[in-house]
PDB file of C-alpha atoms in Angstrom:
ATOM      1  CA  MET A   1     151.694  46.597-122.817  1.00 54.00           C
ATOM      2  CA  LYS A   2     150.231  44.094-120.175  1.00 53.00           C
ATOM      3  CA  ARG A   3     153.756  44.490-118.631  1.00 55.00           C
ATOM      4  CA  VAL A   4     153.199  47.995-118.363  1.00 45.00           C
ATOM      5  CA  LEU A   5     149.982  48.083-117.141  1.00 43.00           C
ATOM      6  CA  LEU A   6     150.843  45.558-114.500  1.00 41.00           C
ATOM      7  CA  GLY A   7     153.688  47.722-113.378  1.00 44.00           C
ATOM      8  CA  ILE A   8     151.764  50.684-113.247  1.00 42.00           C
ATOM      9  CA  LEU A   9     148.950  49.212-111.284  1.00 40.00           C
ATOM     10  CA  LEU A  10     151.486  47.603-108.728  1.00 40.00           C
ATOM     11  CA  ALA A  11     153.201  51.071-108.253  1.00 43.00           C
ATOM     12  CA  ALA A  12     149.640  52.782-107.651  1.00 42.00           C
ATOM     13  CA  GLY A  13     149.056  50.260-104.919  1.00 43.00           C
ATOM     14  CA  LEU A  14     152.330  50.591-103.435  1.00 42.00           C
ATOM     15  CA  ALA A  15     151.977  54.222-103.167  1.00 40.00           C
ATOM     16  CA  ALA A  16     148.731  54.143-101.430  1.00 40.00           C
ATOM     17  CA  PRO A  17     148.632  54.342 -97.810  1.00 46.00           C
ATOM     18  CA  LEU A  18     148.748  51.200 -95.771  1.00 47.00           C
ATOM     19  CA  THR A  19     146.182  50.829 -93.215  1.00 53.00           C
ATOM     20  CA  ALA A  20     144.429  47.557 -91.774  1.00 61.00           C
ATOM     21  CA  GLY A  21     141.786  49.564 -90.366  1.00 68.00           C
ATOM     22  CA  ASP A  22     140.023  49.338 -87.381  1.00 73.00           C
ATOM     23  CA  LEU A  23     140.460  46.588 -84.903  1.00 70.00           C
ATOM     24  CA  GLU A  24     137.682  44.040 -84.612  1.00 76.00           C
ATOM     25  CA  PRO A  25     136.616  41.624 -81.933  1.00 76.00           C
ATOM     26  CA  ARG A  26     138.439  38.299 -81.748  1.00 86.00           C
ATOM     27  CA  GLN A  27     138.321  35.089 -79.726  1.00 93.00           C
ATOM     28  CA  GLY A  28     139.907  35.706 -76.200  1.00 95.00           C
ATOM     29  CA  TRP A  29     139.804  39.325 -76.578  1.00 96.00           C
ATOM     30  CA  GLU A  30     137.704  42.361 -74.858  1.00 97.00           C
ATOM     31  CA  VAL A  31     137.266  45.098 -77.298  1.00 97.00           C
ATOM     32  CA  PHE A  32     135.782  48.376 -76.163  1.00 97.00           C
ATOM     33  CA  PRO A  33     135.087  51.413 -78.558  1.00 96.00           C
ATOM     34  CA  THR A  34     134.998  54.884 -77.209  1.00 97.00           C
ATOM     35  CA  GLU A  35     134.642  58.304 -78.190  1.00 98.00           C
ATOM     36  CA  LYS A  36     137.665  59.403 -76.662  1.00 98.00           C
ATOM     37  CA  SER A  37     140.762  60.531 -78.771  1.00 98.00           C
ATOM     38  CA  TYR A  38     143.643  58.105 -79.067  1.00 97.00           C
ATOM     39  CA  ALA A  39     145.688  60.894 -76.828  1.00 97.00           C
ATOM     40  CA  ASP A  40     142.884  61.042 -74.218  1.00 98.00           C
ATOM     41  CA  LEU A  41     142.364  57.192 -74.149  1.00 98.00           C
ATOM     42  CA  VAL A  42     145.990  56.812 -73.560  1.00 98.00           C
ATOM     43  CA  ALA A  43     145.982  59.162 -70.497  1.00 98.00           C
ATOM     44  CA  ALA A  44     142.779  57.533 -69.244  1.00 98.00           C
ATOM     45  CA  VAL A  45     144.152  53.870 -69.416  1.00 98.00           C
ATOM     46  CA  LYS A  46     147.263  55.056 -67.501  1.00 98.00           C
ATOM     47  CA  ALA A  47     145.248  56.950 -64.657  1.00 98.00           C
ATOM     48  CA  ALA A  48     142.743  53.640 -64.607  1.00 98.00           C
ATOM     49  CA  VAL A  49     145.670  51.302 -64.179  1.00 98.00           C
ATOM     50  CA  LYS A  50     147.259  53.199 -61.245  1.00 98.00           C
ATOM     51  CA  ALA A  51     143.656  53.603 -59.631  1.00 98.00           C
ATOM     52  CA  ASN A  52     143.052  50.011 -59.661  1.00 98.00           C
ATOM     53  CA  GLY A  53     146.056  49.265 -57.940  1.00 98.00           C
ATOM     54  CA  MET A  54     148.216  47.866 -60.842  1.00 98.00           C
ATOM     55  CA  GLY A  55     151.330  49.487 -62.429  1.00 98.00           C
ATOM     56  CA  VAL A  56     152.330  50.596 -65.954  1.00 98.00           C
ATOM     57  CA  VAL A  57     155.341  48.020 -66.710  1.00 97.00           C
ATOM     58  CA  THR A  58     155.973  48.824 -70.365  1.00 98.00           C
ATOM     59  CA  GLU A  59     155.116  51.006 -72.983  1.00 97.00           C
ATOM     60  CA  ALA A  60     155.511  50.787 -76.699  1.00 96.00           C
ATOM     61  CA  GLY A  61     154.015  52.169 -79.905  1.00 94.00           C
ATOM     62  CA  PRO A  62     155.105  52.833 -83.556  1.00 94.00           C
ATOM     63  CA  THR A  63     153.467  56.098 -84.016  1.00 93.00           C
ATOM     64  CA  GLU A  64     155.794  58.501 -82.621  1.00 89.00           C
ATOM     65  CA  ALA A  65     158.851  56.743 -84.180  1.00 92.00           C
ATOM     66  CA  ALA A  66     157.097  56.554 -87.670  1.00 94.00           C
ATOM     67  CA  ALA A  67     156.289  60.324 -87.498  1.00 93.00           C
ATOM     68  CA  GLY A  68     160.096  61.001 -86.499  1.00 94.00           C
ATOM     69  CA  ARG A  69     160.591  59.329 -89.818  1.00 95.00           C
ATOM     70  CA  GLY A  70     157.981  61.352 -91.880  1.00 96.00           C
ATOM     71  CA  ILE A  71     155.276  58.579 -91.963  1.00 95.00           C
ATOM     72  CA  THR A  72     151.900  59.107 -90.616  1.00 94.00           C
ATOM     73  CA  ILE A  73     149.997  55.937 -89.418  1.00 94.00           C
ATOM     74  CA  PRO A  74     147.413  56.023 -86.830  1.00 95.00           C
ATOM     75  CA  GLY A  75     147.805  56.370 -83.075  1.00 96.00           C
ATOM     76  CA  ASN A  76     148.844  52.718 -81.668  1.00 96.00           C
ATOM     77  CA  ARG A  77     150.250  51.990 -78.021  1.00 97.00           C
ATOM     78  CA  VAL A  78     150.543  49.002 -76.101  1.00 98.00           C
ATOM     79  CA  ILE A  79     150.642  49.576 -72.434  1.00 98.00           C
ATOM     80  CA  GLY A  80     151.884  46.418 -70.372  1.00 98.00           C
ATOM     81  CA  VAL A  81     150.119  46.313 -66.950  1.00 98.00           C
ATOM     82  CA  PHE A  82     150.920  44.011 -64.103  1.00 98.00           C
ATOM     83  CA  ASN A  83     151.952  44.307 -60.377  1.00 97.00           C
ATOM     84  CA  ASN A  84     154.339  42.448 -57.884  1.00 97.00           C
ATOM     85  CA  GLU A  85     151.691  40.690 -55.959  1.00 97.00           C
ATOM     86  CA  PHE A  86     150.339  39.007 -58.872  1.00 98.00           C
ATOM     87  CA  ALA A  87     153.678  38.299 -60.496  1.00 97.00           C
ATOM     88  CA  VAL A  88     155.123  36.484 -57.208  1.00 98.00           C
ATOM     89  CA  GLU A  89     152.022  34.583 -56.789  1.00 98.00           C
ATOM     90  CA  ILE A  90     151.815  33.416 -60.320  1.00 98.00           C
ATOM     91  CA  LEU A  91     155.644  32.462 -60.484  1.00 97.00           C
ATOM     92  CA  ASN A  92     154.979  30.353 -57.576  1.00 97.00           C
ATOM     93  CA  LEU A  93     152.476  28.442 -59.483  1.00 98.00           C
ATOM     94  CA  SER A  94     154.242  28.264 -62.938  1.00 98.00           C
ATOM     95  CA  THR A  95     157.559  29.463 -63.807  1.00 98.00           C
ATOM     96  CA  ALA A  96     156.330  29.400 -67.583  1.00 98.00           C
ATOM     97  CA  ALA A  97     153.410  31.529 -67.264  1.00 98.00           C
ATOM     98  CA  MET A  98     155.674  34.603 -66.188  1.00 97.00           C
ATOM     99  CA  ILE A  99     156.624  34.980 -69.871  1.00 97.00           C
ATOM    100  CA  GLU A 100     152.689  36.403 -70.305  1.00 97.00           C
ATOM    101  CA  ALA A 101     153.373  39.126 -67.979  1.00 97.00           C
ATOM    102  CA  PRO A 102     152.829  42.000 -68.305  1.00 98.00           C
ATOM    103  CA  ILE A 103     149.301  41.670 -69.682  1.00 98.00           C
ATOM    104  CA  ARG A 104     149.204  44.082 -72.556  1.00 98.00           C
ATOM    105  CA  ILE A 105     146.196  46.770 -73.130  1.00 98.00           C
ATOM    106  CA  TYR A 106     145.944  47.982 -76.697  1.00 98.00           C
ATOM    107  CA  VAL A 107     144.986  51.412 -77.709  1.00 98.00           C
ATOM    108  CA  THR A 108     144.312  52.106 -81.116  1.00 97.00           C
ATOM    109  CA  GLU A 109     143.248  55.163 -83.057  1.00 96.00           C
ATOM    110  CA  ASN A 110     140.111  54.545 -85.319  1.00 94.00           C
ATOM    111  CA  GLU A 111     139.756  55.727 -89.104  1.00 92.00           C
ATOM    112  CA  ASP A 112     137.307  58.511 -87.581  1.00 95.00           C
ATOM    113  CA  GLY A 113     139.570  59.618 -84.897  1.00 94.00           C
ATOM    114  CA  THR A 114     138.035  57.968 -81.869  1.00 97.00           C
ATOM    115  CA  ALA A 115     140.075  55.258 -80.128  1.00 97.00           C
ATOM    116  CA  MET A 116     139.709  51.821 -79.030  1.00 97.00           C
ATOM    117  CA  LEU A 117     140.701  49.786 -75.975  1.00 98.00           C
ATOM    118  CA  SER A 118     141.358  46.408 -76.203  1.00 98.00           C
ATOM    119  CA  TYR A 119     143.194  43.509 -74.295  1.00 98.00           C
ATOM    120  CA  LYS A 120     143.411  39.685 -74.368  1.00 98.00           C
ATOM    121  CA  ALA A 121     141.606  38.512 -71.053  1.00 98.00           C
ATOM    122  CA  PRO A 122     143.866  37.167 -68.444  1.00 98.00           C
ATOM    123  CA  SER A 123     141.889  34.100 -68.001  1.00 98.00           C
ATOM    124  CA  PHE A 124     142.809  33.525 -72.091  1.00 98.00           C
ATOM    125  CA  VAL A 125     146.309  34.464 -71.753  1.00 98.00           C
ATOM    126  CA  PHE A 126     146.990  32.140 -68.726  1.00 98.00           C
ATOM    127  CA  ALA A 127     144.859  29.188 -69.779  1.00 98.00           C
ATOM    128  CA  PRO A 128     147.786  27.246 -71.315  1.00 98.00           C
ATOM    129  CA  TYR A 129     149.573  27.015 -67.992  1.00 98.00           C
ATOM    130  CA  VAL A 130     146.652  26.083 -65.943  1.00 98.00           C
ATOM    131  CA  PRO A 131     147.551  22.287 -66.499  1.00 97.00           C
ATOM    132  CA  GLU A 132     150.915  23.191 -64.637  1.00 96.00           C
ATOM    133  CA  GLY A 133     149.523  26.215 -62.319  1.00 97.00           C
ATOM    134  CA  GLY A 134     146.080  24.422 -61.270  1.00 97.00           C
ATOM    135  CA  ALA A 135     142.967  26.035 -59.788  1.00 98.00           C
ATOM    136  CA  ASP A 136     145.033  28.686 -57.942  1.00 98.00           C
ATOM    137  CA  LEU A 137     146.339  29.916 -61.345  1.00 98.00           C
ATOM    138  CA  SER A 138     142.992  29.800 -62.918  1.00 98.00           C
ATOM    139  CA  GLY A 139     141.667  32.061 -59.823  1.00 98.00           C
ATOM    140  CA  LEU A 140     144.367  34.444 -60.002  1.00 98.00           C
ATOM    141  CA  ALA A 141     143.655  34.984 -63.832  1.00 98.00           C
ATOM    142  CA  ALA A 142     139.908  35.268 -62.768  1.00 98.00           C
ATOM    143  CA  GLU A 143     140.989  38.072 -60.297  1.00 98.00           C
ATOM    144  CA  LEU A 144     143.162  39.703 -63.089  1.00 98.00           C
ATOM    145  CA  ASP A 145     139.842  39.475 -65.417  1.00 98.00           C
ATOM    146  CA  VAL A 146     138.032  41.553 -62.848  1.00 98.00           C
ATOM    147  CA  ARG A 147     140.956  44.066 -62.273  1.00 98.00           C
ATOM    148  CA  PHE A 148     141.401  44.479 -66.054  1.00 98.00           C
ATOM    149  CA  ALA A 149     137.419  44.892 -66.681  1.00 98.00           C
ATOM    150  CA  ALA A 150     137.664  47.739 -64.254  1.00 98.00           C
ATOM    151  CA  ILE A 151     140.392  49.357 -65.599  1.00 98.00           C
ATOM    152  CA  ALA A 152     138.703  49.172 -68.983  1.00 98.00           C
ATOM    153  CA  GLN A 153     135.503  50.494 -67.764  1.00 98.00           C
ATOM    154  CA  ASP A 154     137.295  53.431 -65.692  1.00 98.00           C
ATOM    155  CA  ALA A 155     139.372  54.490 -68.802  1.00 98.00           C
ATOM    156  CA  ILE A 156     136.660  54.239 -71.299  1.00 98.00           C
ATOM    157  CA  LYS A 157     133.925  56.640 -69.105  1.00 95.00           C
TER     158      LYS A 157
END
């Protein structure tokens, strides 16, 4: 009897939709809740990236692919952002640091239908490479912090 009950409970738990819930702030991250929809925020991020002299280098997300498989999940998009000027300067300071480029902006759909913008601060991302790249790398990361903050502010308004 206990095995049957355990089996039923496990099956019920596995049948329930899996969702991790809304994104929470964490160390090194900048997190911005918005009133925008997921689609509107994705479009706003792309426009803000361009307006702030950066480029969308990569884009990935499981939402559309999951829908193609008949699975509905909340909107989820990772947008890789960088530009060649920063890439060349950082590469001159630390070959290893370039593995962190592009810096990713994360757009997630909340349970209430609004969307959130988040990213790891560039100074946080590049911090492990400062012993190699020195003060110049710290300075570039600080410049990127300002640029990403401007992208975020433009996208969420």
